[in-house]
Short mmCIF file of C-alpha atoms in Angstrom, two decimals:
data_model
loop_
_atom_site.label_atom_id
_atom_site.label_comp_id
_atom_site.label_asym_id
_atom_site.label_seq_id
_atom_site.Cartn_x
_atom_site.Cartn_y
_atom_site.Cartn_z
CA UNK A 49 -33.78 1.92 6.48
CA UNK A 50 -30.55 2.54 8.13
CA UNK A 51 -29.80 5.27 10.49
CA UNK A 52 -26.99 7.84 8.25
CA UNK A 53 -23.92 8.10 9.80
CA UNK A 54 -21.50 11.18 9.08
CA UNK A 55 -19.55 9.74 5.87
CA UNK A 56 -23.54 9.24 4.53
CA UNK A 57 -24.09 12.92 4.30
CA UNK A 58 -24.55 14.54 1.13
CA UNK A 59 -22.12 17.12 1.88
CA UNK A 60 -19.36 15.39 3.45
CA UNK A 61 -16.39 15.10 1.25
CA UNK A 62 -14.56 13.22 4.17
CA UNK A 63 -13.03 9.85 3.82
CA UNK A 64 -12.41 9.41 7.47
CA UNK A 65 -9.29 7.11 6.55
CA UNK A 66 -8.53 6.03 10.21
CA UNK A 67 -4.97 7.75 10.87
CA UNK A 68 -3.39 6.29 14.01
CA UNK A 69 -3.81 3.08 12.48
CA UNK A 70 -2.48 4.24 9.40
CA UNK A 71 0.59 5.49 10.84
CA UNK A 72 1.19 3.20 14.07
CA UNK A 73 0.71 -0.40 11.97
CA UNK A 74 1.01 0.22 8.60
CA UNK A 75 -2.04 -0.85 7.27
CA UNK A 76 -4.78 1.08 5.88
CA UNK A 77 -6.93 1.21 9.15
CA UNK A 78 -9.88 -0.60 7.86
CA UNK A 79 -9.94 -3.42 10.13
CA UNK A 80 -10.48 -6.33 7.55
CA UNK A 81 -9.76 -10.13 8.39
CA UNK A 82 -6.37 -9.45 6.54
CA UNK A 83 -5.18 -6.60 7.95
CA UNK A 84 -6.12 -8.11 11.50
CA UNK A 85 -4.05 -11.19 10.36
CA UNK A 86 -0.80 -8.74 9.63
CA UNK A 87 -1.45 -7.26 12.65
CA UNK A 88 -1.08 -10.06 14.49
CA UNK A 89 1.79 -11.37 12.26
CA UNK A 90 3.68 -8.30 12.87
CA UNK A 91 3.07 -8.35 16.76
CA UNK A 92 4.99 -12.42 16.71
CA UNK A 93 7.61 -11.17 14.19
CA UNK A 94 8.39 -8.45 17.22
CA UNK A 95 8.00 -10.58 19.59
CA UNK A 96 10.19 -13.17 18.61
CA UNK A 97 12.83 -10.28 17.87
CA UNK A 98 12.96 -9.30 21.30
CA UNK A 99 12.96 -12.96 22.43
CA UNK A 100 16.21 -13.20 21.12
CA UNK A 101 17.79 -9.97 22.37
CA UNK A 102 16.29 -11.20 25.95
CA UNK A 103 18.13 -14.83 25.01
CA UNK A 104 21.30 -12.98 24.14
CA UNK A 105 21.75 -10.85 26.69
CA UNK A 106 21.02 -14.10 29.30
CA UNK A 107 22.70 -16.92 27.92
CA UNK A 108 26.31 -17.00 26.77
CA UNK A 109 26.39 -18.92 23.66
CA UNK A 110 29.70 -18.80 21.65
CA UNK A 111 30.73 -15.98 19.40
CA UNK A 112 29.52 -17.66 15.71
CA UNK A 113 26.43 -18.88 17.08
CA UNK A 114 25.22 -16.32 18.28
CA UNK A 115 26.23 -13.74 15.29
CA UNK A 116 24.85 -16.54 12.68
CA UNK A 117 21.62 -16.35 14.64
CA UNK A 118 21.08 -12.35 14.58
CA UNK A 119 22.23 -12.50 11.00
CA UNK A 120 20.17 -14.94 10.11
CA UNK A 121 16.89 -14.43 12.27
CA UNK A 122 16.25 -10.76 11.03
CA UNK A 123 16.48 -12.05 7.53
CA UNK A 124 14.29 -14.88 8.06
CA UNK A 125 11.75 -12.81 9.92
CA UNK A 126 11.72 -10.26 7.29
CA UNK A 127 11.11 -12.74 4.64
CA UNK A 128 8.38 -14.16 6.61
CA UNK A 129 6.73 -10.59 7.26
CA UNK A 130 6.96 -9.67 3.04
CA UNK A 131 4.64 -12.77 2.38
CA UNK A 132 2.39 -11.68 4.90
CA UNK A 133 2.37 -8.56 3.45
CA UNK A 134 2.25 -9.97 0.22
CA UNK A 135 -1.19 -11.47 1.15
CA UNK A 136 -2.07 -8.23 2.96
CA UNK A 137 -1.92 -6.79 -0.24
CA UNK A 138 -3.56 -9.25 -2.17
CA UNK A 139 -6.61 -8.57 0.01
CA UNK A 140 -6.30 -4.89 -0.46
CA UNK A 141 -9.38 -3.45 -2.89
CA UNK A 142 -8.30 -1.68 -6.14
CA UNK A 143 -8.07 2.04 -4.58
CA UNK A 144 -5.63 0.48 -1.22
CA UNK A 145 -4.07 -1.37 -4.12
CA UNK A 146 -3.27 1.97 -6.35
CA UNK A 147 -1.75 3.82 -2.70
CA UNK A 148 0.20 1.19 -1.82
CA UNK A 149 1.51 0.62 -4.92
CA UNK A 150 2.12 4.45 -5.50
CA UNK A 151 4.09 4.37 -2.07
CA UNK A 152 6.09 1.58 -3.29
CA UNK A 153 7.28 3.62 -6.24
CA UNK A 154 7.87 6.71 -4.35
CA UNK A 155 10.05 4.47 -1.69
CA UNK A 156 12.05 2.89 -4.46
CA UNK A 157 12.50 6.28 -6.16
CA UNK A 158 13.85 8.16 -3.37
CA UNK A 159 15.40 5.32 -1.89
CA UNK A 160 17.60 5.08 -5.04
CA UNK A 161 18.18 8.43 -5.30
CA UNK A 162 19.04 8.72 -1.86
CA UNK A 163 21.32 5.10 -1.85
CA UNK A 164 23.17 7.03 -4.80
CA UNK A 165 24.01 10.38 -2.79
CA UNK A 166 25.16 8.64 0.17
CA UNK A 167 26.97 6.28 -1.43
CA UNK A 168 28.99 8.42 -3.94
CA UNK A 169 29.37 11.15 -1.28
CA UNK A 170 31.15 8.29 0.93
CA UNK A 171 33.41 7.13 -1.78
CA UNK A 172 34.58 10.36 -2.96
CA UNK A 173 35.17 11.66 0.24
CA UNK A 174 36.69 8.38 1.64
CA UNK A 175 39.43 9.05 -1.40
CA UNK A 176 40.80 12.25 0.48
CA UNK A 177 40.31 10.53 3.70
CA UNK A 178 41.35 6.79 3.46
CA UNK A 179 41.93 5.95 6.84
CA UNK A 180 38.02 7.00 7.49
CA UNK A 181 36.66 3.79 7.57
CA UNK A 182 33.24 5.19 8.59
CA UNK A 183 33.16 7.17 5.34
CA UNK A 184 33.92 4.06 2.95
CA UNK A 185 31.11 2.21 4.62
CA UNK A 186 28.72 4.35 2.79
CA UNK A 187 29.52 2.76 -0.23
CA UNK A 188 27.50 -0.01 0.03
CA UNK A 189 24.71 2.35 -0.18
CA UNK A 190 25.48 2.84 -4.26
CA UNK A 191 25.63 -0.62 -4.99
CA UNK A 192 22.50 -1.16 -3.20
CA UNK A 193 21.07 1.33 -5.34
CA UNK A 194 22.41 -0.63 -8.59
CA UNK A 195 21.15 -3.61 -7.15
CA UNK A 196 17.82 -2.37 -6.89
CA UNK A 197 17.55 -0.26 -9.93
CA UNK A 198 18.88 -3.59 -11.72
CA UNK A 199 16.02 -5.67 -10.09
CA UNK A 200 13.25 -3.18 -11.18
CA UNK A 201 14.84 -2.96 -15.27
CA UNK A 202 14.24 -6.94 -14.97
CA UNK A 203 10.80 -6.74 -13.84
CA UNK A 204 9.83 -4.25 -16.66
CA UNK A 205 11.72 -6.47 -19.11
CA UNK A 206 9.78 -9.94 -17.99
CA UNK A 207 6.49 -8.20 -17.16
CA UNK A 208 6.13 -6.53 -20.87
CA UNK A 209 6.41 -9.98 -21.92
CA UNK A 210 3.14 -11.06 -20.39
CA UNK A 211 1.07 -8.03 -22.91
CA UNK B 6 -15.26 11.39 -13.15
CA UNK B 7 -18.89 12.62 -12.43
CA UNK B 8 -21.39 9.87 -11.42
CA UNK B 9 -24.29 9.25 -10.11
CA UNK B 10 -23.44 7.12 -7.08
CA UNK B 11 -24.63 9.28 -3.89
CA UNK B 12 -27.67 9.84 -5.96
CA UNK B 13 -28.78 6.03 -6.89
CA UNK B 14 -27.49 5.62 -3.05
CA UNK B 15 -29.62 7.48 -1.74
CA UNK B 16 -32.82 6.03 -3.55
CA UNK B 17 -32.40 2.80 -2.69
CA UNK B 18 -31.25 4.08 0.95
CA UNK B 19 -27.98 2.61 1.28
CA UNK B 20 -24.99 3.99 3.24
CA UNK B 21 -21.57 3.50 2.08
CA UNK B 22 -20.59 1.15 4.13
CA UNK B 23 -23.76 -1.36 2.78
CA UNK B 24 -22.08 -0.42 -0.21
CA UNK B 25 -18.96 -1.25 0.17
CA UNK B 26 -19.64 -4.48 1.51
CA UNK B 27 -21.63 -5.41 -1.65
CA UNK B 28 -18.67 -4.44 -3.84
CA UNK B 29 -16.03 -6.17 -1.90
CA UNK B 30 -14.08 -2.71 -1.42
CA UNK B 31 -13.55 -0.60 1.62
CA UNK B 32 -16.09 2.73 2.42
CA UNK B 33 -13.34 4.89 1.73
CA UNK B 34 -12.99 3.84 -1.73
CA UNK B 35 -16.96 4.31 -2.20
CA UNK B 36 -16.47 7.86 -0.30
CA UNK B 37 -13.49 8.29 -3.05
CA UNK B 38 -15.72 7.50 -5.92
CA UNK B 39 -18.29 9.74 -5.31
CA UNK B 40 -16.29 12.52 -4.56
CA UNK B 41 -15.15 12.05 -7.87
CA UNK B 42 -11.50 11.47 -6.14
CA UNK B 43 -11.23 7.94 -7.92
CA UNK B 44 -12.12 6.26 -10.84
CA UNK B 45 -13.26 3.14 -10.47
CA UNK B 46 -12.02 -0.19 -13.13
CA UNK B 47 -14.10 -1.38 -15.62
CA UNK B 48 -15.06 -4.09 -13.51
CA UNK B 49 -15.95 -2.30 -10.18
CA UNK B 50 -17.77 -0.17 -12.58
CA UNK B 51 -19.40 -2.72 -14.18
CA UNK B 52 -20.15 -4.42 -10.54
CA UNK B 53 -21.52 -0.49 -9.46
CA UNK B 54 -23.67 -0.87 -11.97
CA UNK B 55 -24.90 -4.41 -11.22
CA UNK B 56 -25.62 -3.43 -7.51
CA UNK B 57 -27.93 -0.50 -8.23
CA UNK B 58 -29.48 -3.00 -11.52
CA UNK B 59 -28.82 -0.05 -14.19
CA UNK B 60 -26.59 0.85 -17.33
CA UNK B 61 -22.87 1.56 -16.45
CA UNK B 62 -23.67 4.82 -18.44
CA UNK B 63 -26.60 5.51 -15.80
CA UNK B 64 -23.75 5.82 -13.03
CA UNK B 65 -21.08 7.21 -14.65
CA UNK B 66 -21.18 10.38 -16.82
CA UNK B 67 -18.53 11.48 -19.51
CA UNK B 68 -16.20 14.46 -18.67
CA UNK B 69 -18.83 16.39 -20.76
CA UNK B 70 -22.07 14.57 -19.38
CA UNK B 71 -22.32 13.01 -23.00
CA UNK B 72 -21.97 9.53 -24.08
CA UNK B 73 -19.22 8.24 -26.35
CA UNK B 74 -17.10 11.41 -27.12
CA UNK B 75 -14.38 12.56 -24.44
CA UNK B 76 -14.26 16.30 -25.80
#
């Protein structure tokens, strides 16, 4: 028989989700094979980053090299972290599955809505202030927004298909 | 939805964790379960069921502790 630990006893309605983990990594704190492996995928994606602002700030490579490469390396790195976290995810049970999934939606929801506000508040206002380039470089923000919104209506469309 | 799963856990003396393990989910979704916080798929369900050898009806109760009617 094994020894009951707290989460065993009858009364406890605690889940004991492990917090700092939650919140300091981004996982769900359970300390599974996968979430180890993202972990430790996340720690080379940051370490790489700071390689190259170390590399930059030593060696003087010319202009377009050098902005190609932190154009280009963030994007590449990012891409590289989404499949990990793509597999992360895969390995998640159906409960971890449902959260993340529900954070997901909430992120995309407010993210529109926000993209929207910031990006219509910067056009209109960069109409009364035209020489405010700051302003006008909100705008972005509402075609992100689109972009996104657009992305999600074609992912309902194709994945009704499949029932 | 009410169940039976602290209950048929404790019988066969088996923490959460042992539990979890044997379905292939974390504790916290076993805690979630039985605190009625969650309710499990069909299949986890079914594999619930399969762990503690009994009916899927033994574990889980309807909202009105009767089988087939959801009144």
């Amino acid at each position: 028989m094994n020894p009951q630990t707290q989460e065993d006893q009858p009364n406890n309605k605690n889940s004991r989700w492990p917090t700092s983990g939650m919140l300091a990594r981004g996982t769900f704190g359970t300390g599974t094979a996968a979430e180890k492996r993202l972990i430790s995928r996340n720690r080379i994606v940051l370490g790489v980053v700071l390689a190259w602002v170390l590399i930059g700030r030593v060696t003087h490579m010319p202009k377009p090299v050098m902005g190609s490469i932190t154009v280009f390396l963030p994007a590449a790195l990012c891409t590289y972290y989404a499949l990990e976290k793509r597999k992360y995810f895969l390995s998640l049970d159906e409960l971890t599955q449902r959260i993340e999934l529900e954070g997901m939606a909430w992120a995309y929801s407010l993210g529109v809505l926000a993209a929207l506000w910031v990006g219509g508040i910067g056009y209109v206002v960069s109409l009364y202030r035209p020489l405010d380039a700051k302003l006008l470089s909100w705008a972005p923000f509402f075609l992100f927004a689109i972009v996104l919104a657009t992305i999600k209506g074609a992912y309902r469309y194709f994945a009704t298909r499949r029932y | 939805m009410k169940n039976e799963l602290r209950v048929l856990r404790a019988m066969r003396h088996i923490t959460q964790a042992e539990l979890a393990d044997k379905l292939g989910v974390s504790r916290q979704t076993v805690n979630a379960i039985e605190t009625e916080k969650y309710d499990p798929s069909l299949p986890l369900a079914f594999k619930i069921a399969s762990v503690f050898e009994c009916r899927i009806e033994d574990v889980f109760l309807a909202p009105n502790g009767k089988l087939g009617s959801l009144d």
